[in-house]
Coordinates of C-alpha atoms in Angstrom, one line a residue:
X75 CA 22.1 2.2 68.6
X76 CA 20.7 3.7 71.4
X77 CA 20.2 0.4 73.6
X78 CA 22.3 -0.7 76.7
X79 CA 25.1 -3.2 76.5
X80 CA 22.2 -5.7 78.4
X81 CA 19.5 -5.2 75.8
X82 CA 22.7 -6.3 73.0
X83 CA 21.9 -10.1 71.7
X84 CA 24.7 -11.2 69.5
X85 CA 24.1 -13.5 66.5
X86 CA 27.3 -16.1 65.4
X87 CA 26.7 -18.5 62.7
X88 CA 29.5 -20.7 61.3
X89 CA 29.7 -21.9 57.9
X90 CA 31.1 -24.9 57.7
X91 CA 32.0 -27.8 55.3
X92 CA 30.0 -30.1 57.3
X93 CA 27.8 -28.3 59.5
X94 CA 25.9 -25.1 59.8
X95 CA 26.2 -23.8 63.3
X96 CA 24.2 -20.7 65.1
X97 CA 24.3 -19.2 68.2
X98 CA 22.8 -16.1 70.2
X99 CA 24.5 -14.6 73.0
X100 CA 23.0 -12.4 75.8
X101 CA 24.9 -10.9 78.5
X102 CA 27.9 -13.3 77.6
X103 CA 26.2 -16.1 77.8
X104 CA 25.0 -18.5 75.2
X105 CA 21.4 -18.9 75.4
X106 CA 20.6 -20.8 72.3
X107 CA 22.0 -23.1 69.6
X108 CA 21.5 -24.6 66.3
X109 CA 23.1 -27.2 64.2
X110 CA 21.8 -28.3 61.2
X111 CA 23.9 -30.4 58.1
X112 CA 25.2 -28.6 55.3
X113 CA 24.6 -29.4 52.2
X114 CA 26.2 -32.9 50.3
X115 CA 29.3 -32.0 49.0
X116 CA 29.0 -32.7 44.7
X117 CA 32.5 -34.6 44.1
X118 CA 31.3 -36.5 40.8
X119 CA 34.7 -35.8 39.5
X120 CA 38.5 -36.5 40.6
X121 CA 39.3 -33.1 41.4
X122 CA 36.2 -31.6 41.6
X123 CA 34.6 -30.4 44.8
X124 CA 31.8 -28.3 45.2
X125 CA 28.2 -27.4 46.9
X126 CA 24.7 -26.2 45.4
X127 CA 25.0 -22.4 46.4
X128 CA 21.2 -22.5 46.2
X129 CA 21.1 -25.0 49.0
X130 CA 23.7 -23.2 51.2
X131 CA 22.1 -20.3 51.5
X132 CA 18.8 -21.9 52.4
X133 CA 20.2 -24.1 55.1
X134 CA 22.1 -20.6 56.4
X135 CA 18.4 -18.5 56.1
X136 CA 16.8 -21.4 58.2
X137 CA 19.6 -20.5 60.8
X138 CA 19.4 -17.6 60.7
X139 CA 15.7 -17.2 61.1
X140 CA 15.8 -19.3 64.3
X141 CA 18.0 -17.6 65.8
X142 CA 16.3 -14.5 65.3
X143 CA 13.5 -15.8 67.4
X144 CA 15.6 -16.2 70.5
X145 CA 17.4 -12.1 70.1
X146 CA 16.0 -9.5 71.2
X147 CA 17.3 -5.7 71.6
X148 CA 20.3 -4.4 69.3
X149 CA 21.3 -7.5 67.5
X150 CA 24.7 -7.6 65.7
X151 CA 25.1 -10.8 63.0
X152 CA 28.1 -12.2 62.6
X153 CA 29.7 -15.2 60.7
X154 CA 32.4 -17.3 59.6
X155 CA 33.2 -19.1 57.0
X156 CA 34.5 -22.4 55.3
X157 CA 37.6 -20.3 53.1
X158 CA 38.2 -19.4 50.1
X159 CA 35.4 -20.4 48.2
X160 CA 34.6 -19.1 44.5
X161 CA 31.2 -18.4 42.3
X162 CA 30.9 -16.6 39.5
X163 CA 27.3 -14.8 38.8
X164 CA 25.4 -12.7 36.1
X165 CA 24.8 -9.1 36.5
X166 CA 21.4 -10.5 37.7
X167 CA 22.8 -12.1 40.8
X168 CA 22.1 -16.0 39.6
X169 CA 25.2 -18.1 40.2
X170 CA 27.0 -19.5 36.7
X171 CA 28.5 -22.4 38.8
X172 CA 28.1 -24.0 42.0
X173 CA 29.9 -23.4 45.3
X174 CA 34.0 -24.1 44.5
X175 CA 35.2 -25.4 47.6
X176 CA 39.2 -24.9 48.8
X177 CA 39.7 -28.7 48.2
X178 CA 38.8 -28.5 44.3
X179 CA 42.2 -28.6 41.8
X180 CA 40.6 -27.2 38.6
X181 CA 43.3 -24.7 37.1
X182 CA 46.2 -26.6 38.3
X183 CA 47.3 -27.2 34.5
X184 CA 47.8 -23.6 34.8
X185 CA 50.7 -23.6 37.6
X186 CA 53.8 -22.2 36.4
X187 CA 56.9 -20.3 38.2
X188 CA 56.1 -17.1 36.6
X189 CA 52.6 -17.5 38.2
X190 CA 54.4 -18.7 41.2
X191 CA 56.5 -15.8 41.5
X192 CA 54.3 -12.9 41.0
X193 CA 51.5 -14.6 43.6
X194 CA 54.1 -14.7 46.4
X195 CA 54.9 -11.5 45.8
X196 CA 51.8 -10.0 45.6
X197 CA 49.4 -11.9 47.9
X198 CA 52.1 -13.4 50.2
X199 CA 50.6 -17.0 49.7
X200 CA 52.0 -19.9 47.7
X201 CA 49.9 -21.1 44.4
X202 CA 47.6 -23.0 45.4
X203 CA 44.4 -24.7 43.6
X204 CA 42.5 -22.8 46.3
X205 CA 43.5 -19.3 45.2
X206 CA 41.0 -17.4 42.8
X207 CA 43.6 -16.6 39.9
X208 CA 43.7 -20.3 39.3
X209 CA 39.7 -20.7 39.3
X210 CA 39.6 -17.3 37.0
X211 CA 41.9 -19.4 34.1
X212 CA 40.2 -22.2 34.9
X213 CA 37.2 -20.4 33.9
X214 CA 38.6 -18.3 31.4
X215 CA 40.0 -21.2 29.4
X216 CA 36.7 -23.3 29.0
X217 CA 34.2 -20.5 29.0
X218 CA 36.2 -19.0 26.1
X219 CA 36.0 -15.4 27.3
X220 CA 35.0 -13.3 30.4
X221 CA 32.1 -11.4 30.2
X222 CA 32.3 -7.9 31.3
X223 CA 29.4 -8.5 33.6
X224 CA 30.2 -11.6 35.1
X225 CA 30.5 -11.1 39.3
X226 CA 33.2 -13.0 40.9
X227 CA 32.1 -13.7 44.4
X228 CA 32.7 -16.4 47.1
X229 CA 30.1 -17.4 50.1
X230 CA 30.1 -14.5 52.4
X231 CA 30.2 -12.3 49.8
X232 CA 27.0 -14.0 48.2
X233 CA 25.3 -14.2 51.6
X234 CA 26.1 -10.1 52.1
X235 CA 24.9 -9.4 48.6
X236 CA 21.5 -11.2 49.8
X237 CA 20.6 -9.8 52.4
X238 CA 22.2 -6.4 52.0
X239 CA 21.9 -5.5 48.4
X240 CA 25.6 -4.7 48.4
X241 CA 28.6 -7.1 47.5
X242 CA 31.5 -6.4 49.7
X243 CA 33.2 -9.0 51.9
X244 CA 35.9 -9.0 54.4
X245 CA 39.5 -8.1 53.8
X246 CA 39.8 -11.3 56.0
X247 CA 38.0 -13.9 53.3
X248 CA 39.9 -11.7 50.5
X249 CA 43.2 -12.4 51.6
X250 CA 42.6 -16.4 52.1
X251 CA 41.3 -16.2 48.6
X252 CA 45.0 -14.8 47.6
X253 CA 43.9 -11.6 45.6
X254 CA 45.2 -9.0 47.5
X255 CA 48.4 -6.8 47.6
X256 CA 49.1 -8.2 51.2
X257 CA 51.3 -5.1 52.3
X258 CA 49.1 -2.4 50.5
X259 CA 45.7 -4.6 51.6
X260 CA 43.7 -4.1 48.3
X261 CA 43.0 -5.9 45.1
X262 CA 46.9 -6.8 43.2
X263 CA 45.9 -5.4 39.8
X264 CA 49.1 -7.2 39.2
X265 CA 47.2 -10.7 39.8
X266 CA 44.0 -9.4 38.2
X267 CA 46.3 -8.5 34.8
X268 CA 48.1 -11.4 34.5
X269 CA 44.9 -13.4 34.6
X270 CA 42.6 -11.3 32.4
X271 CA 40.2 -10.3 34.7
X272 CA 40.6 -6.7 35.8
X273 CA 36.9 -6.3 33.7
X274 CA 35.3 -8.1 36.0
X275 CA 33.6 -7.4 39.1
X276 CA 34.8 -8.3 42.4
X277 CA 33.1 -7.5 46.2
X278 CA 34.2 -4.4 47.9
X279 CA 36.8 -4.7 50.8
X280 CA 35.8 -4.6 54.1
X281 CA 37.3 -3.8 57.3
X282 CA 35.5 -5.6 60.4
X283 CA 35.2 -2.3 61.9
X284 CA 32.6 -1.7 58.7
X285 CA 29.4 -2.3 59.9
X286 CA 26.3 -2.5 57.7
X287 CA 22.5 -3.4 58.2
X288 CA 19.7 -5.4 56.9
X289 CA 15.9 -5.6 58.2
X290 CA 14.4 -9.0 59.3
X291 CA 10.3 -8.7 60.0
X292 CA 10.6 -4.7 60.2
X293 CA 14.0 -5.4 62.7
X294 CA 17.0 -3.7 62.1
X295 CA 19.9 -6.5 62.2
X296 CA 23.4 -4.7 62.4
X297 CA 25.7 -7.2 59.8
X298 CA 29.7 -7.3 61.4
X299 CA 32.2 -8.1 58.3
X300 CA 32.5 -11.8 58.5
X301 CA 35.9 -14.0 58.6
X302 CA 37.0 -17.5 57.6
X303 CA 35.9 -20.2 59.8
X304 CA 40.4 -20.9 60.0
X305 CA 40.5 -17.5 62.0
X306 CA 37.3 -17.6 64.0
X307 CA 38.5 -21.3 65.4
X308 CA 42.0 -19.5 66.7
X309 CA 40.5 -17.0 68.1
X310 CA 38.3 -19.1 70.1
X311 CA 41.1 -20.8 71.7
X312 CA 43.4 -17.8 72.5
X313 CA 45.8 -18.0 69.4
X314 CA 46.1 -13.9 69.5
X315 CA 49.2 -13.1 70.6
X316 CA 52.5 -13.3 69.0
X317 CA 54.5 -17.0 69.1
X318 CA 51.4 -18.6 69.3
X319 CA 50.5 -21.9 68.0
X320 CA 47.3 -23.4 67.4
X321 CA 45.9 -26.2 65.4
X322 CA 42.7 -27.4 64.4
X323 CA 41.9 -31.1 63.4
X324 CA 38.7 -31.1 61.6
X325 CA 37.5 -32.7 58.5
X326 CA 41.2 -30.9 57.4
X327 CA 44.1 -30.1 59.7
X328 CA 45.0 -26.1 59.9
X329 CA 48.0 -25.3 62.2
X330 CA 48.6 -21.6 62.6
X331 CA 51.3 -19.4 63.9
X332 CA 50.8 -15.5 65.0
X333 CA 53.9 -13.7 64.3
X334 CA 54.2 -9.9 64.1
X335 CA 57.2 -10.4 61.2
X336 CA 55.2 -12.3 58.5
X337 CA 57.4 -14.1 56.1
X338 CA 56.3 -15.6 52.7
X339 CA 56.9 -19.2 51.7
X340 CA 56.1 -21.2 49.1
X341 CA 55.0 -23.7 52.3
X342 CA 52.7 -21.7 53.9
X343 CA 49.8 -19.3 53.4
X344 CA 49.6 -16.0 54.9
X345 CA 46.6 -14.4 56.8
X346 CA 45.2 -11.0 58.1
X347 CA 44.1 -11.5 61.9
X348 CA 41.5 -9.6 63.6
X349 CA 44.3 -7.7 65.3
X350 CA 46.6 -4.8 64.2
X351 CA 50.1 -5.6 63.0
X352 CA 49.6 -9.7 63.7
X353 CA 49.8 -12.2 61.0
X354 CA 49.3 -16.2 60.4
X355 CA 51.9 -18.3 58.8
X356 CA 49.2 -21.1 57.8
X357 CA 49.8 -24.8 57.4
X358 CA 46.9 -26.6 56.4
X359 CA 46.4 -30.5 55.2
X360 CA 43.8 -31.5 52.6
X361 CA 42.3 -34.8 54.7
X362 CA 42.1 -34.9 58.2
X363 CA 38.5 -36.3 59.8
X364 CA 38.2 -36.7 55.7
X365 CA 40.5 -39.6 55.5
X366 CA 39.2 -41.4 58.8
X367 CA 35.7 -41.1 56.9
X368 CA 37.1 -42.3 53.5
X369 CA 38.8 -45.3 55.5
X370 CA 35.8 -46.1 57.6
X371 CA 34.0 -46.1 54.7
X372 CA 36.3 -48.9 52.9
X373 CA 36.2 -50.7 55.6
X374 CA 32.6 -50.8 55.8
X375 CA 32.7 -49.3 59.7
X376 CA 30.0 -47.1 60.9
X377 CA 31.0 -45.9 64.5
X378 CA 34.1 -43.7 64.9
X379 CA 34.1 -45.0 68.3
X380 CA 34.7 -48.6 66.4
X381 CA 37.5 -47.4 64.4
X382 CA 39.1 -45.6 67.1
X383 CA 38.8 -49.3 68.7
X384 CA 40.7 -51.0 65.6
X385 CA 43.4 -48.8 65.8
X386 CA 44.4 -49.4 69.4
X387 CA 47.6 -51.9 67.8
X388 CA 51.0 -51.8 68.9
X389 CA 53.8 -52.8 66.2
X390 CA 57.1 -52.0 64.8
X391 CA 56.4 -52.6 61.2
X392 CA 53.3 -50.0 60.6
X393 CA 52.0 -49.0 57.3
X394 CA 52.2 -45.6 55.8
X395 CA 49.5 -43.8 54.5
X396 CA 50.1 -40.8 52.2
X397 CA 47.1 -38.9 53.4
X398 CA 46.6 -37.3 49.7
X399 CA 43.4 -37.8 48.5
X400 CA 42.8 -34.9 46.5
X401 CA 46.4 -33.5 46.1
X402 CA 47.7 -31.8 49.3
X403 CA 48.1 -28.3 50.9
X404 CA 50.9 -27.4 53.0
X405 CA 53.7 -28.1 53.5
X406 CA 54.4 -29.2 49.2
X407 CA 52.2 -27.7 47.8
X408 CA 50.8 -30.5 44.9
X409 CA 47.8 -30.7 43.2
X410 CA 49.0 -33.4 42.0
X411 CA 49.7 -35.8 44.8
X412 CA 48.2 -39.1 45.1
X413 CA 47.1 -41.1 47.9
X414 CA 49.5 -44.0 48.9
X415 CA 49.3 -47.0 51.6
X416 CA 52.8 -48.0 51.0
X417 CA 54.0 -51.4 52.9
X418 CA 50.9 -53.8 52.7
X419 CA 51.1 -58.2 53.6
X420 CA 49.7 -61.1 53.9
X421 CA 49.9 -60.0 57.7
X422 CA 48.1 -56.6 57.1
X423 CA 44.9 -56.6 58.7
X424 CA 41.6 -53.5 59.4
X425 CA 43.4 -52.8 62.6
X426 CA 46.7 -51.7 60.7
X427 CA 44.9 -49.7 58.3
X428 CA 42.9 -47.8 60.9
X429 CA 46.1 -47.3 63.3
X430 CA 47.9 -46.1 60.0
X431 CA 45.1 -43.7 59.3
X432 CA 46.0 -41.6 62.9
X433 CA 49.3 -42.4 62.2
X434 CA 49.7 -40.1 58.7
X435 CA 47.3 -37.2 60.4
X436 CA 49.6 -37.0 63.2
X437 CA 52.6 -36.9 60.7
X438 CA 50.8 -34.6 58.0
X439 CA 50.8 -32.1 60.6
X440 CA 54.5 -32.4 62.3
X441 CA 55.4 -31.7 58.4
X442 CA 54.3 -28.6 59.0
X443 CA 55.9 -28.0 62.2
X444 CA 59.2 -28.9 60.7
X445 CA 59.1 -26.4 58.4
X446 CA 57.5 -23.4 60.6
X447 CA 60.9 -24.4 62.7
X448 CA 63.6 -24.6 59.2
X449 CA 62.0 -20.9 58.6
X450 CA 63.2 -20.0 62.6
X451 CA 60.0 -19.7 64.4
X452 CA 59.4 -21.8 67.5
X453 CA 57.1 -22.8 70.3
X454 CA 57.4 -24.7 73.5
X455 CA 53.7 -26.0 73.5
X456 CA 50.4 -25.5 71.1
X457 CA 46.4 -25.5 72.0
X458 CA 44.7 -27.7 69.6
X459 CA 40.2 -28.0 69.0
X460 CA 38.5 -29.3 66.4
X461 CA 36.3 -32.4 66.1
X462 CA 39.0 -35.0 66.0
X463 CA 40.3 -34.0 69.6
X464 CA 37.3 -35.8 70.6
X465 CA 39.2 -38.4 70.7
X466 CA 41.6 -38.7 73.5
X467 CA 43.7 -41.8 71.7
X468 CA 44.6 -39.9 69.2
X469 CA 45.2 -36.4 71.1
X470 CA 48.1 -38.9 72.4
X471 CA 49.3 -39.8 69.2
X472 CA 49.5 -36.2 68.0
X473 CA 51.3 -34.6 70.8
X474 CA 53.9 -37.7 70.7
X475 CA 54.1 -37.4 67.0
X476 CA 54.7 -33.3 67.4
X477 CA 57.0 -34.2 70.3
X478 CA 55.1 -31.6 72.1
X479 CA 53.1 -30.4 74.8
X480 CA 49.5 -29.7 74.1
X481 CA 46.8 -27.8 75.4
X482 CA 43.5 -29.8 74.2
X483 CA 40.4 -27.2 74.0
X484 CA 36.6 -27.8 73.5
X485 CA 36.3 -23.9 72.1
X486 CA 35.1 -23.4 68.2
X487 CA 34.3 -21.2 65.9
X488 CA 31.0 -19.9 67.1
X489 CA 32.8 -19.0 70.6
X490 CA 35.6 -16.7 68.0
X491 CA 32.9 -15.5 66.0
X492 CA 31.8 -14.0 69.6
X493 CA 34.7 -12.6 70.6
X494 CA 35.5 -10.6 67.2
X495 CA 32.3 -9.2 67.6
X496 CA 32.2 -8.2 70.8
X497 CA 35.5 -6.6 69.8
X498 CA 34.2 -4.9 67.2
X499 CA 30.9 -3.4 69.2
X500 CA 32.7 -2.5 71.8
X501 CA 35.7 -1.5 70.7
X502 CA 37.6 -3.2 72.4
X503 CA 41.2 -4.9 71.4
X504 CA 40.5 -8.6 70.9
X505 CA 43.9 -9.2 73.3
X506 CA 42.5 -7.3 76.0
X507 CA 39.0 -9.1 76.4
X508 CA 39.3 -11.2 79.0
X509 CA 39.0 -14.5 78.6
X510 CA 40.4 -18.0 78.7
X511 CA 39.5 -21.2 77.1
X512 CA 38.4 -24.3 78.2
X513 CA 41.0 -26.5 78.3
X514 CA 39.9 -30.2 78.6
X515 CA 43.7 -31.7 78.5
X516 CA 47.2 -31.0 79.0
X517 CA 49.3 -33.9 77.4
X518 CA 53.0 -34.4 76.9
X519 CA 54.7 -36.6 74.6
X520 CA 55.0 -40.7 75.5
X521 CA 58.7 -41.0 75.2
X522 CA 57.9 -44.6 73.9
X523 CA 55.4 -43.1 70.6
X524 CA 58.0 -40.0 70.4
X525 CA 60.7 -43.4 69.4
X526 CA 58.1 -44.5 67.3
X527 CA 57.1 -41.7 65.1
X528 CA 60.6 -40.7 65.2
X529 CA 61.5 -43.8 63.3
X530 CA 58.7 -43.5 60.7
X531 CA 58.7 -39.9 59.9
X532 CA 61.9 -39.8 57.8
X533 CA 60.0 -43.1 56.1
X534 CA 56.8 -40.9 55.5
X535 CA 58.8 -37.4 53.8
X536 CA 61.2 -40.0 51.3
X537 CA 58.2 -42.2 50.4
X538 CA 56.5 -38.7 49.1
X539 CA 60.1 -37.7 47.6
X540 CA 60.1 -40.8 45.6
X541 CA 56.8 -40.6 44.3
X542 CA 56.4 -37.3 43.2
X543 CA 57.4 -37.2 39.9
X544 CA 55.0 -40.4 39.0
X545 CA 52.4 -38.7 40.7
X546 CA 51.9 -36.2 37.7
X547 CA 51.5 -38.7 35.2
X548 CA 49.4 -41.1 37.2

């Protein structure tokens, strides 16, 4: 690495559920990007949601390969990642099953409090569908047996092995996957044990500081420890210092708080960050831009600006939606949990249905925010990105609905991906980089919607409350 910091071109690719995204910086400045579509997500199941592997990884090669052409100099890789994902392969590297996705519930027949119990303890996280001990019974239980070859691996991990030979991912993706010893930050043999699996092969653990290489067309390509897409986005919009509160509205909703004093709860998950000694208490809701598609869709509407249109209705008897369309995340917790539009008429018409589907987003994620507060955190204002805050209507709705200020920001992923890297190459502390996002908006909560949601949220929780034990035997 004997070149100058002006001959560095940095590679940032961001795997994500819906698309692919590169870009190379120069002199810290982007100078090219790519988007292409990621693969079709296979949900030919209720419950079931998954991607061909085979596919991913070509879409991600054709990324990577164009951006290639446009480095030049050292060149440092680095990439994030839709999280936690699970595949299983043979000793011969081909995948036994497709791409497991974080929204699939196989292996929730397998929840119990023992399970419960010994996952808090051990990972810090609540059990979730998501989580890899629930995929590994899942597995275990219609596969009959492990096999003492059989690779247990997730998307970075995969890409790694590809073009590196080696299978090692990030303590980062590990911990999302909830398979770690959080406090002694290596594999819980108590976890592996309980499930059966301590025959099988996992990817080494990685600290981001533990840089490998690859060659592309006789070029030596220096490969930075990747992290989930989740920490890449907070990063990108300054959520690195302690208090801190960001949230991303995607095709999910993620809201994260940095503390320095993680606590566990069966309400949130918890995550390593790219800095020493900081943590994430994570809140995250299973349909976000998801349910606005899965409405729009009913409704036969093809423009979002359309739908954004229908919902511009004022009225004081609103429906509910229940955004759980294939259980839900944070804050309960429920594989189980159905989707509900609760208080439908003769009156009811598209608009209601599209106001009601910003409506339950906005309310999804003050759930959260009601519990990071019962636990005794607190913050006076968060900084919010993702592709919903596109839309300035409902950046209104959410602050009013959180009863608090927001910061609106344009930054994603690819723009954290950057900024661990850099930290990384140049050792440098990611709090002590300097830089600031873009922020687009500053919006405080309509005293008018703050009445509004006020009146509905209690509505929202009890209809959930009274539904929950029907839910299982649905």
């Amino acid at each position: 690495m004997s070149e100058t910091i002006m001959d560095q071109s940095f590679i940032v690719i961001d795997l994500g559920t819906t698309n692919i995204k590169g870009r190379v910086f120069k002199d810290g400045k982007m100078v090219h990007k790519i988007n292409v579509k990621a693969p079709r997500k296979l949900e030919t199941t209720e419950g079931i949601s998954e991607i061909s592997l085979d596919q991913y990884y070509t879409l991600f090669r054709k990324v990577l390969d164009t951006a290639l052409k446009y480095s030049n100099g050292e060149t440092y890789l680095m990439f994030s990642s839709l999280s936690p994902t699970f595949v299983l392969l043979d000793n011969n590297y081909t995948n036994l099953t497709n791409l497991i996705l974080y929204s699939d519930i196989r292996g929730k027949e397998f929840i119990n409090e023992e399970l419960k119990e010994l996952m808090l303890k051990e990972s810090g996280n609540p059990l979730d569908t998501q989580h890899w001990v629930l995929k590994l019974l899942w597995f275990k239980n219609n596969f009959n047996k492990y096999n003492s070859g059989i690779i247990v691996a997730d998307l970075t991990s995969y890409i790694l092995l590809k073009l590196t030979g080696k299978l090692y991912t990030s303590e980062i993706i590990l911990q999302s996957a909830g398979i770690l010893n959080y406090l002694k930050r290596d594999y819980s043999y108590e976890l592996l044990n309980f499930v059966g699996a301590s025959n099988l092969h996992f990817p080494a653990i990685a600290k981001l500081t533990d840089i490998n290489y690859s060659y592309f067309n006789e070029k030596r390509i220096y490969l930075i420890p990747p992290v989930t897409d989740s920490i890449a986005s907070v990063v990108s919009v300054g959520g690195i210092y302690n208090n801190s509160l960001s949230i991303n509205v995607g095709t999910t909703a993620t809201v994260y708080y940095a503390t320095s004093n993680p606590v566990t709860s069966n309400s949130f998950y918890l995550d390593f960050s790219p800095i020493d000694d900081l943590y994430y208490l994570v809140g995250s809701t299973i349909a976000a831009g998801g349910l606005i598609d899965f409405i729009m869709k009913l409704l036969a509407v093809r423009s979002y600006t359309k739908f954004e249109n229908l919902a511009h209705i004022e009225t004081d008897t609103p429906l509910l939606i229940l955004p759980y369309l294939n259980g839900e995340k944070s804050p309960i917790m429920d594989p189980y949990a159905k989707g509900v539009i609760y208080g439908l008429s003769y009156s009811t018409t598209r608009r209601h249905l599209a106001r009601a589907t910003y409506d339950s987003i906005a309310l999804s994620i003050a759930h959260n925010l009601e519990k990071l507060r019962e636990l005794g955190f607190s913050f006076k204002h968060g900084i919010v990105n993702g592709g919903m805050t596109k839309s300035q209507f409902f950046d209104n709705l959410l602050s009013s609905a959180l009863e608090l200020e927001l910061l609106i920001s344009d930054a994603d992923e690819t723009i954290g991906d950057y900024l661990i890297a850099k930290s990384v190459i140049n050792n440098e502390p990611l709090n002590k980089i300097n830089y600031k996002p873009t922020i687009k908006l500053h919006l405080k909560p309509n005293p008018k919607l703050v009445r509004y949601y006020n009146k509905f949220y209690i509505l929202y929780k009890n209809l959930y409350g009274s539904l929950k034990e029907y839910f299982r035997n649905f």
